Short mmCIF file of C-alpha atoms in Angstrom, two decimals:
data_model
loop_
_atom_site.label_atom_id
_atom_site.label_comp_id
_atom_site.label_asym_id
_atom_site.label_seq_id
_atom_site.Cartn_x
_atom_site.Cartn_y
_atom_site.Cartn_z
CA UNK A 581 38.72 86.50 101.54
CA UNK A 582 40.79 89.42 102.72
CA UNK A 583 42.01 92.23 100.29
CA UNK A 584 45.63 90.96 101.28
CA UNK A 585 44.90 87.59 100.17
CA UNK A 586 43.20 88.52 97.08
CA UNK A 587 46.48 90.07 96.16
CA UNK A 588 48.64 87.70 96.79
CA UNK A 589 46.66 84.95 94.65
CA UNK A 590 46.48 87.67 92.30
CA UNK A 591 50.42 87.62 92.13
CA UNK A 592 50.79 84.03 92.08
CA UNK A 593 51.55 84.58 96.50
CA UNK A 594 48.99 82.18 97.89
CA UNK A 595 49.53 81.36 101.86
CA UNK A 596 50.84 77.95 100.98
CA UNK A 597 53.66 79.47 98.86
CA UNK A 598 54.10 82.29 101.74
CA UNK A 599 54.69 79.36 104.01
CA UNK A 600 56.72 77.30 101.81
CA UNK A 601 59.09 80.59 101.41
CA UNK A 602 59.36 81.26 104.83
CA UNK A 603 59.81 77.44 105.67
CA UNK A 604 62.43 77.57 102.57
CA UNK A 605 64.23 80.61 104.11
CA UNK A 606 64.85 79.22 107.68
CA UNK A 607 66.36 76.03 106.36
CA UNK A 608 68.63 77.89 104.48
CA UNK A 609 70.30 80.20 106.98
CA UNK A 610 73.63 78.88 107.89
CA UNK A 611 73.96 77.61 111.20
CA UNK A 612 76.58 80.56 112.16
CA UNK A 613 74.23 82.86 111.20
CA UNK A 614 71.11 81.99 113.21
CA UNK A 615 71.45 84.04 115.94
CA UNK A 616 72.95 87.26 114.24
CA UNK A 617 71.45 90.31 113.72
CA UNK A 618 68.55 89.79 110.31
CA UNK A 619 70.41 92.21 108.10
CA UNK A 620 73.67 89.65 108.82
CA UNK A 621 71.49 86.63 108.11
CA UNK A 622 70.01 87.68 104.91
CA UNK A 623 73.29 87.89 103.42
CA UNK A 624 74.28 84.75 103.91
CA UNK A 625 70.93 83.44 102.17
CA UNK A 626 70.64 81.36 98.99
CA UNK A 627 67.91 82.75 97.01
CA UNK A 628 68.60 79.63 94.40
CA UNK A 629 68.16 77.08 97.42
CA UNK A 630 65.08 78.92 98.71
CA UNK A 631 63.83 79.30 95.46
CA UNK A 632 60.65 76.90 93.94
CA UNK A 633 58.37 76.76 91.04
CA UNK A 634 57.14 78.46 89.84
CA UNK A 635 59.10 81.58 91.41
CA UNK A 636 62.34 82.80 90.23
CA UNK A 637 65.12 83.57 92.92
CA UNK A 638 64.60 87.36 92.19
CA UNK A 639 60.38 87.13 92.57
CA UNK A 640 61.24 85.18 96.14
CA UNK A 641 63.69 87.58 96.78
CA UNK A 642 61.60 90.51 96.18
CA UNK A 643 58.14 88.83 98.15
CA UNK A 644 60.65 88.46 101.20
CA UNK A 645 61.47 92.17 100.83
CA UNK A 646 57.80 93.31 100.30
CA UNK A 647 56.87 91.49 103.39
CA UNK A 648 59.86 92.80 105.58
CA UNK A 649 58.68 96.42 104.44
CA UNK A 650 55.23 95.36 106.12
CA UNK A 651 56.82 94.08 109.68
CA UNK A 652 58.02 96.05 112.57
CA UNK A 653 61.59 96.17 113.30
CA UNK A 654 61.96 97.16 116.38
CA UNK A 655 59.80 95.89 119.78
CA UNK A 656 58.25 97.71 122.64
CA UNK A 657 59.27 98.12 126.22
CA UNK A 658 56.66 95.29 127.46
CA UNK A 659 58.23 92.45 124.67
CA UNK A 660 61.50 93.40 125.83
CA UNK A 661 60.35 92.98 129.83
CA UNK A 662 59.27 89.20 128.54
CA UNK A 663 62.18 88.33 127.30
CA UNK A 664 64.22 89.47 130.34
CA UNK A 665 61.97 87.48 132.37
CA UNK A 666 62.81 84.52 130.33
CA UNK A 667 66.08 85.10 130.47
CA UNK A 668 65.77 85.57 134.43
CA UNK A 669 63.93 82.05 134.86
CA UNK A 670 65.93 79.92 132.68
CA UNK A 671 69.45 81.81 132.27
CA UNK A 672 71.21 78.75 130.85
CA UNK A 673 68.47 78.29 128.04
CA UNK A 674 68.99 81.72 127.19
CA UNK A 675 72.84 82.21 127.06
CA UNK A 676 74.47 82.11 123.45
CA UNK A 677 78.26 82.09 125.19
CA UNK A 678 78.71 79.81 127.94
CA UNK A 679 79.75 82.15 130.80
CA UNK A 680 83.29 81.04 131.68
CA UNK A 681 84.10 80.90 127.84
CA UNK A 682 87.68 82.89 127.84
CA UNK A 683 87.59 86.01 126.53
CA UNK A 684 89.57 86.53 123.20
CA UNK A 685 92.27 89.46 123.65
CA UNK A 686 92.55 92.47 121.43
CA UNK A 687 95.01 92.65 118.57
CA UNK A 688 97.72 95.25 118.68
CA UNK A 689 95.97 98.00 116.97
CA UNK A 690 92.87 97.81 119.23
CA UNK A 691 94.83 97.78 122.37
CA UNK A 692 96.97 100.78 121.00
CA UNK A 693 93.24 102.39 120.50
CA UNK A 694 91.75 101.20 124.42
CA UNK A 695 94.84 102.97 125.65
CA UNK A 696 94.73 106.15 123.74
CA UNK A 697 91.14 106.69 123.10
CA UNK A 698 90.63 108.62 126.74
CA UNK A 699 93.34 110.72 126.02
CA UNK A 700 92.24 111.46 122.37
CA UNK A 701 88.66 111.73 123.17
CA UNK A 702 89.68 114.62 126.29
CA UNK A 703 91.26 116.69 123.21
CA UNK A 704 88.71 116.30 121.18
CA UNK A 705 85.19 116.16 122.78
CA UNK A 706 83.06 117.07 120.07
CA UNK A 707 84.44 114.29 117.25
CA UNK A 708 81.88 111.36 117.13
CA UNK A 709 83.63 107.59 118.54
CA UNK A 710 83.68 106.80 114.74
CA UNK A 711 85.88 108.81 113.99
CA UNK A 712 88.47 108.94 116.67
CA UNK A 713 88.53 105.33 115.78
CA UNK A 714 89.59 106.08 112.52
CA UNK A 715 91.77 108.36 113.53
CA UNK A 716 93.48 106.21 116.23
CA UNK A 717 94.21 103.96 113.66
CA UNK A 718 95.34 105.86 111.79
CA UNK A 719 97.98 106.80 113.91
CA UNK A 720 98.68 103.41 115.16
CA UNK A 721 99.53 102.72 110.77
CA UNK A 722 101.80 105.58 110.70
CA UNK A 723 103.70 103.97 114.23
CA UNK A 724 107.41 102.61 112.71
CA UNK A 725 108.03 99.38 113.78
CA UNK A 726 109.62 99.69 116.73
CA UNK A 727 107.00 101.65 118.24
CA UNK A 728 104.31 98.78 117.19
CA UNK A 729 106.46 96.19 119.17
CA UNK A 730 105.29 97.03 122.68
CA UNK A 731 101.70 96.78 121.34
CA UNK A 732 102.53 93.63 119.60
CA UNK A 733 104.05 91.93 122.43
CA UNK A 734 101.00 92.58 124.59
CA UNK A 735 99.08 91.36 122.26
CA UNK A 736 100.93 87.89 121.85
CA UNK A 737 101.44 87.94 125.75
CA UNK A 738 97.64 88.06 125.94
CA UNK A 739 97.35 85.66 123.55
CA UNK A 740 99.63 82.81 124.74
CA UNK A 741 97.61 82.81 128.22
CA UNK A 742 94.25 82.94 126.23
CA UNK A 743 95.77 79.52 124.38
CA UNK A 744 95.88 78.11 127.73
CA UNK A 745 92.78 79.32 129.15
CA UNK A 746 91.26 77.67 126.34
CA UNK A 747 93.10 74.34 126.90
CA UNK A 748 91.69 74.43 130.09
CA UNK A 749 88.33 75.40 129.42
CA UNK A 750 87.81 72.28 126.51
CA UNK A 751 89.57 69.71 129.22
CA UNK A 752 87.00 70.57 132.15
CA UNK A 753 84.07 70.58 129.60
CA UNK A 754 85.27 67.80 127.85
CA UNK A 755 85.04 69.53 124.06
CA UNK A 756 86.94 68.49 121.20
CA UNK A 757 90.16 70.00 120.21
CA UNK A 758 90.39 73.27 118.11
CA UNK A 759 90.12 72.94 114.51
CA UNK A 760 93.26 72.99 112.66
CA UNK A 761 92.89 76.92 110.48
CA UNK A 762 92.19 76.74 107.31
CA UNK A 763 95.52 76.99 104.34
CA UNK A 764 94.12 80.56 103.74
CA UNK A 765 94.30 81.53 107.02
CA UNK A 766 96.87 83.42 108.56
CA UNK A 767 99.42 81.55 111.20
CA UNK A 768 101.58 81.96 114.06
CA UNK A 769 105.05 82.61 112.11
CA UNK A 770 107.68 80.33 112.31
CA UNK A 771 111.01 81.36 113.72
CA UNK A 772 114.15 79.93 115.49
CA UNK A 773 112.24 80.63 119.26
CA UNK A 774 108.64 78.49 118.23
CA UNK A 775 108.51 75.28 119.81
CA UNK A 776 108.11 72.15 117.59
CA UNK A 777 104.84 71.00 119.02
CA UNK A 778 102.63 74.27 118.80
CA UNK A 779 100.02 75.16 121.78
CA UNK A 780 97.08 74.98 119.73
CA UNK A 781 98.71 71.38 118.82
CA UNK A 782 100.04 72.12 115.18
CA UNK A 783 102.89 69.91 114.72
CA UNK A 784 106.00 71.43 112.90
CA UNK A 785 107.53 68.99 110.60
CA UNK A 786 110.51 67.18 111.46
CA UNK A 787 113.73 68.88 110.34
CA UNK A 788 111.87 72.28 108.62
CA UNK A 789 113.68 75.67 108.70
CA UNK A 790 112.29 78.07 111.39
CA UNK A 791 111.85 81.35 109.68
CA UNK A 792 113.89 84.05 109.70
CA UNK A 793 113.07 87.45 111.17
CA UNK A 794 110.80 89.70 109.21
CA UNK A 795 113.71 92.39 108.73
CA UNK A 796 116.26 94.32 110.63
CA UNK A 797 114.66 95.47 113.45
CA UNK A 798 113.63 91.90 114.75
CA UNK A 799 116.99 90.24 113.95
CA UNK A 800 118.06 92.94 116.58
CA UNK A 801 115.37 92.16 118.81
CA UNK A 802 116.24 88.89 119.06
CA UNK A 803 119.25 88.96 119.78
CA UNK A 804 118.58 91.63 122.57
CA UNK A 805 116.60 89.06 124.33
CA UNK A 806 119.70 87.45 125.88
CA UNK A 807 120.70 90.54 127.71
CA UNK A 808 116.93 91.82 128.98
CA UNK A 809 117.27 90.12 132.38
CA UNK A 810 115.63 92.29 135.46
CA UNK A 811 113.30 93.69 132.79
CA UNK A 812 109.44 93.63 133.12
CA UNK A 813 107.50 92.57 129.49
CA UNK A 814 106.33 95.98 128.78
CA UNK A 815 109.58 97.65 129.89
CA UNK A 816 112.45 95.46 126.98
CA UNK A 817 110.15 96.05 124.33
CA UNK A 818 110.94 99.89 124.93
CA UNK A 819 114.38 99.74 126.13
CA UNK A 820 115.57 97.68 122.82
CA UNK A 821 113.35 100.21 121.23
CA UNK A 822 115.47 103.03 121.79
CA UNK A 823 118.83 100.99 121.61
CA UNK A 824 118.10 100.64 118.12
CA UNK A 825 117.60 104.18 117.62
CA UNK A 826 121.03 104.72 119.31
CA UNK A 827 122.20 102.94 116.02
CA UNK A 828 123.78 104.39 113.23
CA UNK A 829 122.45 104.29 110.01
CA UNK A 830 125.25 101.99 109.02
CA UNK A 831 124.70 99.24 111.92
CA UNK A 832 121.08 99.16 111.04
CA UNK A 833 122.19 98.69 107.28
CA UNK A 834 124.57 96.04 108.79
CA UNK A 835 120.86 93.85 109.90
CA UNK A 836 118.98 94.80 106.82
CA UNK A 837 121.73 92.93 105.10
CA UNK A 838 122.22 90.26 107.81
CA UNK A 839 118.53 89.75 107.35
CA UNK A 840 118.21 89.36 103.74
CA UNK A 841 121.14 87.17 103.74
CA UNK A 842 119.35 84.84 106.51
CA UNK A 843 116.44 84.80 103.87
CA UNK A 844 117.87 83.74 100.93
CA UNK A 845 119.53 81.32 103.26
CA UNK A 846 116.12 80.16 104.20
CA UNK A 847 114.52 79.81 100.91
CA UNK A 848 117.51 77.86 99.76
CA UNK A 849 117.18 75.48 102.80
CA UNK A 850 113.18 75.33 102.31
CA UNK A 851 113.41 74.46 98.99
CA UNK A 852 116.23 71.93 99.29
CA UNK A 853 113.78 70.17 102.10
CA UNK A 854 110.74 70.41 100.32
CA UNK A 855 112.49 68.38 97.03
CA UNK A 856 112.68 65.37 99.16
CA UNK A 857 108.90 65.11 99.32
CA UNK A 858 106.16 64.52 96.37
CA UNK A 859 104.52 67.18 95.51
CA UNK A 860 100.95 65.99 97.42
CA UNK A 861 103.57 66.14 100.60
CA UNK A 862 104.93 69.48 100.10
CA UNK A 863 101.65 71.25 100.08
CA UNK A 864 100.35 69.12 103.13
CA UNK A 865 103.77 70.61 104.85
CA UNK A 866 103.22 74.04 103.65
CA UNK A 867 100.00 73.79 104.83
CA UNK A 868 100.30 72.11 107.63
CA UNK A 869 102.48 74.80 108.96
CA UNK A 870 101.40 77.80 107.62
CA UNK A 871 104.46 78.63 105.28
CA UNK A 872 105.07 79.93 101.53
CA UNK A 873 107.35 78.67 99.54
CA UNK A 874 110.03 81.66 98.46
CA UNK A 875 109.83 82.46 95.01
CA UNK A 876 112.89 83.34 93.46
CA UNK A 877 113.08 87.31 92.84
CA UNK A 878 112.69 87.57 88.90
CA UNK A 879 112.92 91.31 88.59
CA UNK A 880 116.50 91.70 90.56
CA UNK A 881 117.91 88.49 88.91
CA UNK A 882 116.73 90.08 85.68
CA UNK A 883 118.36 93.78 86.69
CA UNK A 884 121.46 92.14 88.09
CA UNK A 885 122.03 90.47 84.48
CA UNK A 886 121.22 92.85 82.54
CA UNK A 887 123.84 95.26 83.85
CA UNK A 888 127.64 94.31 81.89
CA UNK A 889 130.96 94.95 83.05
CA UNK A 890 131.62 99.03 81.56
CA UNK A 891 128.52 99.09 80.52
CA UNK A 892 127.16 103.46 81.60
CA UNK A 893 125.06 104.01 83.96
CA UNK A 894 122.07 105.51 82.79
CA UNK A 895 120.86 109.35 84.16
CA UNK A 896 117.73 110.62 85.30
CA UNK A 897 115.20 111.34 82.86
CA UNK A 898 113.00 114.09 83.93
CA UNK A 899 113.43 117.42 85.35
CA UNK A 900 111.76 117.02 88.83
CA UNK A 901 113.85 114.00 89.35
CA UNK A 902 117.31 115.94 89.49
CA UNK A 903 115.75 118.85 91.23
CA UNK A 904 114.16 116.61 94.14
CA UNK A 905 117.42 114.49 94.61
CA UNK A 906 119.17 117.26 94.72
CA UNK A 907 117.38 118.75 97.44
CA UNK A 908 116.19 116.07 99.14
CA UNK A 909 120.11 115.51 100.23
CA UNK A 910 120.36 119.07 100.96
CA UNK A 911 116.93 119.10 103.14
CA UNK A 912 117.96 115.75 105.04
CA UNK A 913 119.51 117.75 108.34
CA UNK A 914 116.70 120.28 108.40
CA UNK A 915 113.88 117.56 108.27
CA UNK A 916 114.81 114.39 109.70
CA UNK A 917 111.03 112.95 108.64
CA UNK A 918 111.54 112.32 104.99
CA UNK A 919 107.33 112.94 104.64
CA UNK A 920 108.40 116.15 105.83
CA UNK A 921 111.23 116.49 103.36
CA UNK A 922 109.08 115.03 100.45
CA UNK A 923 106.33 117.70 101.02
CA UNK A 924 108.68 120.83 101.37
CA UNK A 925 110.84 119.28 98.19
CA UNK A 926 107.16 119.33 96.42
CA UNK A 927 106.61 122.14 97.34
CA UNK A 928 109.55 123.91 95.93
CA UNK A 929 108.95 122.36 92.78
CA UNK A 930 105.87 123.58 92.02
CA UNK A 931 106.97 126.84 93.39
CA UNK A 932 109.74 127.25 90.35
CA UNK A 933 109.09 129.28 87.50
CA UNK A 934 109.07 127.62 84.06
CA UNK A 935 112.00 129.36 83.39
CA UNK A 936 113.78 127.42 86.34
CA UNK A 937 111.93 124.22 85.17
CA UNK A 938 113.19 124.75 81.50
CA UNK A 939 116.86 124.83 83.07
CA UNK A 940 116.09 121.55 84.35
CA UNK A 941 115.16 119.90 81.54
CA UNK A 942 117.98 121.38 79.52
CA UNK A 943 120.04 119.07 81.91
CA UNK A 944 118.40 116.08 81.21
CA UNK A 945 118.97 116.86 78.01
CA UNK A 946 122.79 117.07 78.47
CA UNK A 947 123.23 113.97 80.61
CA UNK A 948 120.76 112.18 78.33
CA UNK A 949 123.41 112.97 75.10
CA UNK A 950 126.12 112.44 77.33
CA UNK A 951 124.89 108.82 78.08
CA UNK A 952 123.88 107.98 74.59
CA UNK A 953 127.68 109.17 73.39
CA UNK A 954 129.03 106.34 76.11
CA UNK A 955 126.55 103.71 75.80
CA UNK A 956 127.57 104.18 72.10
CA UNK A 957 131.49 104.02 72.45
CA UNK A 958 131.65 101.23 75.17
CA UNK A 959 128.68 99.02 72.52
CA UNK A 960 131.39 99.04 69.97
CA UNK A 961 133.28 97.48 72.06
CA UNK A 962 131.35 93.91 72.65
CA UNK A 963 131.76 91.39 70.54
CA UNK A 964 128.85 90.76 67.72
CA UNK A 965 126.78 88.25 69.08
CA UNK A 966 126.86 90.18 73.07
CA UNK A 967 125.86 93.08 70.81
CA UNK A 968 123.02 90.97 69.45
CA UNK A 969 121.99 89.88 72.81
CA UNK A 970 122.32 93.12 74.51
CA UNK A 971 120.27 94.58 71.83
CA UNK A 972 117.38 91.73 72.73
CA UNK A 973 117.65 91.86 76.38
CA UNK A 974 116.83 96.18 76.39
CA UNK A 975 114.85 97.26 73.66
CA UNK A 976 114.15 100.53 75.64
CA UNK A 977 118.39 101.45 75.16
CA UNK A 978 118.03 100.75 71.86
CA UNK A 979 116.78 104.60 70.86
CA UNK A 980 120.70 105.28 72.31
CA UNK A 981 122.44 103.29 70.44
CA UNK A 982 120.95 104.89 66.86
CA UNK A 983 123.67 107.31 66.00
CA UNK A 984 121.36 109.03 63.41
CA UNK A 985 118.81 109.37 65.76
CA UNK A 986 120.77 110.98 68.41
CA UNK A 987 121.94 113.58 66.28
CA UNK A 988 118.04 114.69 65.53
CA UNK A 989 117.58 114.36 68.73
CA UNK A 990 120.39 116.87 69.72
CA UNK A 991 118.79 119.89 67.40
CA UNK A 992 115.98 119.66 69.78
CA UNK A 993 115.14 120.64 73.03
CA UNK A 994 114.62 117.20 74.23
CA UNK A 995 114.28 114.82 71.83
CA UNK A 996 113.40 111.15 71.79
CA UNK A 997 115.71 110.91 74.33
CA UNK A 998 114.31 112.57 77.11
CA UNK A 999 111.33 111.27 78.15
CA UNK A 1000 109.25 113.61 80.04
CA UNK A 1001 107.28 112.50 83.39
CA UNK A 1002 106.67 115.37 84.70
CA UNK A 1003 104.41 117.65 82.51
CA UNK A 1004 106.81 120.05 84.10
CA UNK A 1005 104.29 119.85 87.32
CA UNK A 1006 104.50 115.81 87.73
CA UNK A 1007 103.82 114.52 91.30
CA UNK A 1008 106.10 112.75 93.41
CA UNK A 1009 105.41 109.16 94.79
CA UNK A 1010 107.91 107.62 97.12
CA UNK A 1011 107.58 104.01 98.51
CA UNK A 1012 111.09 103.70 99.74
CA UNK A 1013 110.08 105.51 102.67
CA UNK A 1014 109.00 103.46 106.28
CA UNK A 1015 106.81 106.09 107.52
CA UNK A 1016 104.27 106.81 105.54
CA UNK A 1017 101.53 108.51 106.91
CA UNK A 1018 97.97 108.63 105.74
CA UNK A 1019 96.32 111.87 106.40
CA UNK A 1020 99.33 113.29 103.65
CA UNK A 1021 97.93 114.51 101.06
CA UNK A 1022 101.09 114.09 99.32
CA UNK A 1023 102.53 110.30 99.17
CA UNK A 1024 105.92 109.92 97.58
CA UNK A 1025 107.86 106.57 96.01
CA UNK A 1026 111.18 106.54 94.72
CA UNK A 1027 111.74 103.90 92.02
CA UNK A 1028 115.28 103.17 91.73
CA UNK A 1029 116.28 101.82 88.81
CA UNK A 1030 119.68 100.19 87.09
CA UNK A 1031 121.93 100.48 90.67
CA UNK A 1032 120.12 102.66 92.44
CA UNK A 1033 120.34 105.51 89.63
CA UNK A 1034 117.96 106.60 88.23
CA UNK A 1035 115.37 107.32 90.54
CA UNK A 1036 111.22 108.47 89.08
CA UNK A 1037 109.15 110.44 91.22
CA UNK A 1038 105.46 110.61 91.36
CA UNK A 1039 103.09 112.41 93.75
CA UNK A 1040 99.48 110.97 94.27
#
């Protein structure tokens, strides 16, 4: 008996239970996973499927690494001239893809990357592939929409004559029809242009809303297809591009709200179709099609109520908040980029003296007394039981209302009523803002709160 063997019966690892592990382990692999790479395959294994008495999943875990410790990874030149011999005499027998299997195209971001890498790559010669890939994408993120769309529309382009090539491919080699994706997967969306009978042979149901268009920007798209005549594919996408950038502010606001209004049109419309169906049916549909049903926005319902006719709008609460509003407007001409703006605005905050901060916060102060005397004198003025429910609905105003505990608050510097963020050095978050981009240090959201006025600021 060898010294290896002696071991293993020593261990409770006879050749028999090697065997029956290994035999154990095979079974178990997944059949998508058979031919990938071992470090693939062995997560996909079930330890408490291979597993047998008397070994625990962690013992038959641990043999299998023990033994993989032992075995060489990697082959020589000769076993690899074999195999290419096989492969050579019996190329069918070897080939995992069939050879006039289409090819799948690239999604937007990795054709973005395929056309930019060269260029990238000529600047930067030294930087490793990893991380010009990172950094591509990176850039391709921080793209606003409208620069995305050319990508995206090559992209779909290449997709629609991939769907056919496919169609093709299964009707020559007789193969069944694609599967039908999963609920959790992700779907073609929905819209006013999709066909009712889908190319990969999804069915929309009879009489279902199309979708409406994700926001502004493809409401005007869509409406610029009419008049892109003489145009090649890759040539609209940037000339309706830079027509909406000939906007102005307010005609882009003008689809924003066109938009949201076609939405809540939808969801009304959605729902209102779904309630003729049991409940079984309206998931199959949902499913089926690869839809959501809307959910009705809690939060602005909640903000819209809560706001009463007269009723004061409440100020800013913390120092940095009026000083970055402030210049944030002022800033707006000299940079156009609002990450820009954000950083310099940061920047000058930090840069005050506490002196300058203290000034600040002395306004709060001010506005903050100023409020609670208004919020005060227009209460009286509701009748007992809207006092009652006001009271209920925003315990947080309820420290302005307290007469007694305004005046306290008034012999201090700030009180109860001003409720500091900002540690007089607070950072400044902003989400409203479309371009965010990643390799800023400094990412900014602006919370708006009760009608857009009181904003909070927070840099991460």
């Amino acid at each position: 008996m060898s010294g290896t063997e002696t071991v293993n019966e020593e261990s409770g690892w006879t050749k028999a239970s090697l065997q029956k592990l290994l035999a154990a382990m095979k079974t178990s692999i997944p059949e998508h996973d058979i031919m990938s790479a071992y470090t693939k395959g062995l997560k996909s294994v079930d330890w408490n499927v291979v597993a047998f008495p008397p070994f625990s999943p962690e013992a038959c875990q641990e043999k299998w690494k023990e033994i993989l410790q032992k075995m060489r990874k990697t082959r020589t030149l000769t076993e690899l001239i074999v195999e290419a011999e096989d492969v050579i005499s019996n190329p069918v027998k070897n080939m995992k893809i069939h050879p006039e299997f289409p090819k799948k195209p690239s999604p937007p971001n990795a054709i973005f990357y395929e056309e930019n890498w060269a260029k990238f790559h000529e600047k930067h010669p030294n930087m490793s592939r990893r991380k010009v890939f990172r950094r591509l994408i990176k850039k391709y993120k921080a793209l606003s929409d409208e620069e995305k769309a050319q990508y995206v529309e090559k992209s779909e382009a290449a997709m629609e004559g991939y769907r056919k090539k496919m169609q093709q491919f299964r009707k020559q080699y007789k193969l069944p029809p694609a599967r039908e994706p999963k609920a959790c997967q992700k779907r073609k969306r929905l819209s006013a242009d999709t066909p009712t009978q889908g190319e990969e042979g999804t069915t929309v149901a009879k009489d279902l809303p199309p979708k409406p268009p994700f926001n502004g920007y493809n409401l005007f798209c869509k409406e610029q297809r009419a008049s892109m005549t003489g145009f090649s594919g890759n040539t609209y996408v940037s000339v309706w591009a830079q027509r909406w950038r000939d906007l102005t502010a307010r005609q882009r606001e003008e689809y924003s709200t066109r938009c949201r209004e076609l939405k809540r049109q939808y969801s009304v419309m959605l729902n209102k179709y779904l309630m003729t169906f049991d409940k079984e049916e309206q998931q199959r549909i949902l499913n089926e099609n690869g839809i959501k049903r809307p959910h009705e926005h809690k939060s602005i319902v909640k903000k819209v109520a809560r706001k009463l006719p007269g009723e004061p709008k409440m100020p800013s609460r913390s120092g940095n908040v009026i000083f970055c509003k402030n210049q944030m407007e002022l800033l707006k001409e000299k940079f156009p980029n609002s990450n820009e703006r954000f950083t310099k605005v940061n920047q000058m905050w930090h840069a005050l003296s506490d002196r300058e901060k203290e000034r600040y916060k002395e306004e709060v102060c001010q506005k903050v007394n100023k409020y609670s005397m208004e919020l005060q004198k227009w209460f009286k003025t509701l009748p007992a039981a809207e006092q009652e429910a006001y009271r209920i609905r925003n315990p947080s105003k309820l420290q302005f209302l307290i007469v007694n505990q305004m005046k306290n608050d008034r012999e201090e510097p700030c009180g109860a009523a001003y409720r500091p963020s900002d540690s007089e050095d607070e950072d400044i978050e902003d989400s409203s803002s479309d371009e965010e981009e990643e390799d800023n240090s400094d990412c900014y959201q602006v919370e708006e709160e009760e009608d857009n006025d009181v904003i909070m600021f927070k840099v991460f």
